[in-house]
């Protein structure tokens, strides 16, 4: 059996334009996405692994910061959820 770890963060840790990108990326074929993302009913499930260039340039800075934060905690995934807590270590975007 395989188990994994994920970090749950508020969707307010990404700005509105990044939220729109995540929605768009989740809706297209995975070969067209710069990162692994799936839409949930209340946010997104995002792989936190390092993204190689040139794909990294397509990913907004606040999302890269959140992904690094998750990796530093030993988490392979991020779950952005609208009801999750906001943390002080990452930027917050009211939308």
CSV table of C-alpha atoms in Angstrom, one decimal:
chain,number,residue,atom,x,y,z
A,1,UNK,CA,0.0,0.0,0.0
A,2,UNK,CA,1.2,3.5,-0.8
A,3,UNK,CA,0.4,6.6,1.3
A,4,UNK,CA,1.1,10.2,0.6
A,5,UNK,CA,1.0,13.6,2.4
A,6,UNK,CA,-0.7,16.7,1.3
A,7,UNK,CA,-1.0,20.2,2.7
A,8,UNK,CA,-4.4,22.0,2.9
A,9,UNK,CA,-4.3,25.7,2.2
A,10,UNK,CA,-6.9,28.4,1.7
A,11,UNK,CA,-7.7,29.3,-1.9
A,12,UNK,CA,-7.0,32.9,-0.9
A,13,UNK,CA,-3.3,32.0,-1.1
A,14,UNK,CA,-3.7,32.4,-4.9
A,15,UNK,CA,-4.9,35.5,-6.7
A,16,UNK,CA,-8.0,35.5,-8.9
A,17,UNK,CA,-6.1,35.2,-12.2
A,18,UNK,CA,-4.2,32.2,-10.8
A,19,UNK,CA,-7.5,30.7,-9.7
A,20,UNK,CA,-8.8,31.1,-13.3
A,21,UNK,CA,-5.6,29.5,-14.7
A,22,UNK,CA,-6.0,26.5,-12.3
A,23,UNK,CA,-9.6,26.1,-13.5
A,24,UNK,CA,-8.5,26.3,-17.1
A,25,UNK,CA,-5.5,23.9,-16.7
A,26,UNK,CA,-7.7,21.4,-14.8
A,27,UNK,CA,-10.1,21.4,-17.8
A,28,UNK,CA,-7.6,20.6,-20.6
A,29,UNK,CA,-5.7,17.5,-21.5
A,30,UNK,CA,-2.9,16.9,-19.0
A,31,UNK,CA,-0.2,17.0,-21.7
A,32,UNK,CA,-1.2,20.7,-22.1
A,33,UNK,CA,-0.7,21.7,-18.4
A,34,UNK,CA,2.5,23.0,-16.9
A,35,UNK,CA,1.7,21.2,-13.7
A,36,UNK,CA,-0.6,18.4,-12.4
A,37,UNK,CA,-3.8,19.9,-11.2
A,38,UNK,CA,-7.4,18.6,-10.6
A,39,UNK,CA,-10.4,20.7,-9.8
A,40,UNK,CA,-12.3,19.9,-6.6
A,41,UNK,CA,-15.7,21.2,-5.7
A,42,UNK,CA,-14.2,23.9,-3.5
A,43,UNK,CA,-10.7,24.5,-5.0
A,44,UNK,CA,-7.9,22.4,-6.6
A,45,UNK,CA,-5.6,19.5,-5.9
A,46,UNK,CA,-2.1,20.4,-7.1
A,47,UNK,CA,1.1,18.3,-7.2
A,48,UNK,CA,3.9,20.2,-5.3
A,49,UNK,CA,6.8,18.6,-7.1
A,50,UNK,CA,9.5,20.9,-8.7
A,51,UNK,CA,8.5,22.1,-12.2
A,52,UNK,CA,11.2,22.1,-14.9
A,53,UNK,CA,11.9,25.0,-17.2
A,54,UNK,CA,10.3,26.2,-19.5
A,55,UNK,CA,7.0,25.2,-17.7
A,56,UNK,CA,7.9,27.0,-14.5
A,57,UNK,CA,7.6,30.4,-16.3
A,58,UNK,CA,3.9,29.6,-16.9
A,59,UNK,CA,3.2,29.2,-13.2
A,60,UNK,CA,2.4,32.3,-11.1
A,61,UNK,CA,4.9,33.1,-8.4
A,62,UNK,CA,2.4,32.7,-5.5
A,63,UNK,CA,1.6,29.2,-6.6
A,64,UNK,CA,5.3,28.3,-6.9
A,65,UNK,CA,5.8,29.7,-3.4
A,66,UNK,CA,2.9,27.5,-2.0
A,67,UNK,CA,4.3,24.5,-3.8
A,68,UNK,CA,7.8,25.0,-2.3
A,69,UNK,CA,6.2,25.5,1.1
A,70,UNK,CA,4.4,22.2,0.8
A,71,UNK,CA,7.6,20.4,-0.4
A,72,UNK,CA,9.6,21.9,2.5
A,73,UNK,CA,7.0,20.2,4.8
A,74,UNK,CA,7.4,16.9,3.1
A,75,UNK,CA,4.1,17.1,1.2
A,76,UNK,CA,3.7,15.8,-2.3
A,77,UNK,CA,0.4,17.6,-2.9
A,78,UNK,CA,-1.5,20.8,-2.1
A,79,UNK,CA,-5.2,21.0,-1.6
A,80,UNK,CA,-6.4,24.5,-2.0
A,81,UNK,CA,-9.8,24.7,-0.3
A,82,UNK,CA,-12.1,27.7,0.1
A,83,UNK,CA,-12.8,26.7,3.8
A,84,UNK,CA,-9.2,26.0,4.7
A,85,UNK,CA,-7.1,28.1,7.0
A,86,UNK,CA,-4.9,31.0,5.9
A,87,UNK,CA,-1.3,30.9,7.0
A,88,UNK,CA,1.0,33.8,7.7
A,89,UNK,CA,4.0,32.3,5.7
A,90,UNK,CA,2.3,32.9,2.3
A,91,UNK,CA,0.7,35.9,0.6
A,92,UNK,CA,-3.1,36.3,0.8
A,93,UNK,CA,-5.3,37.7,-2.0
A,94,UNK,CA,-8.8,38.8,-1.2
A,95,UNK,CA,-11.2,37.9,-4.0
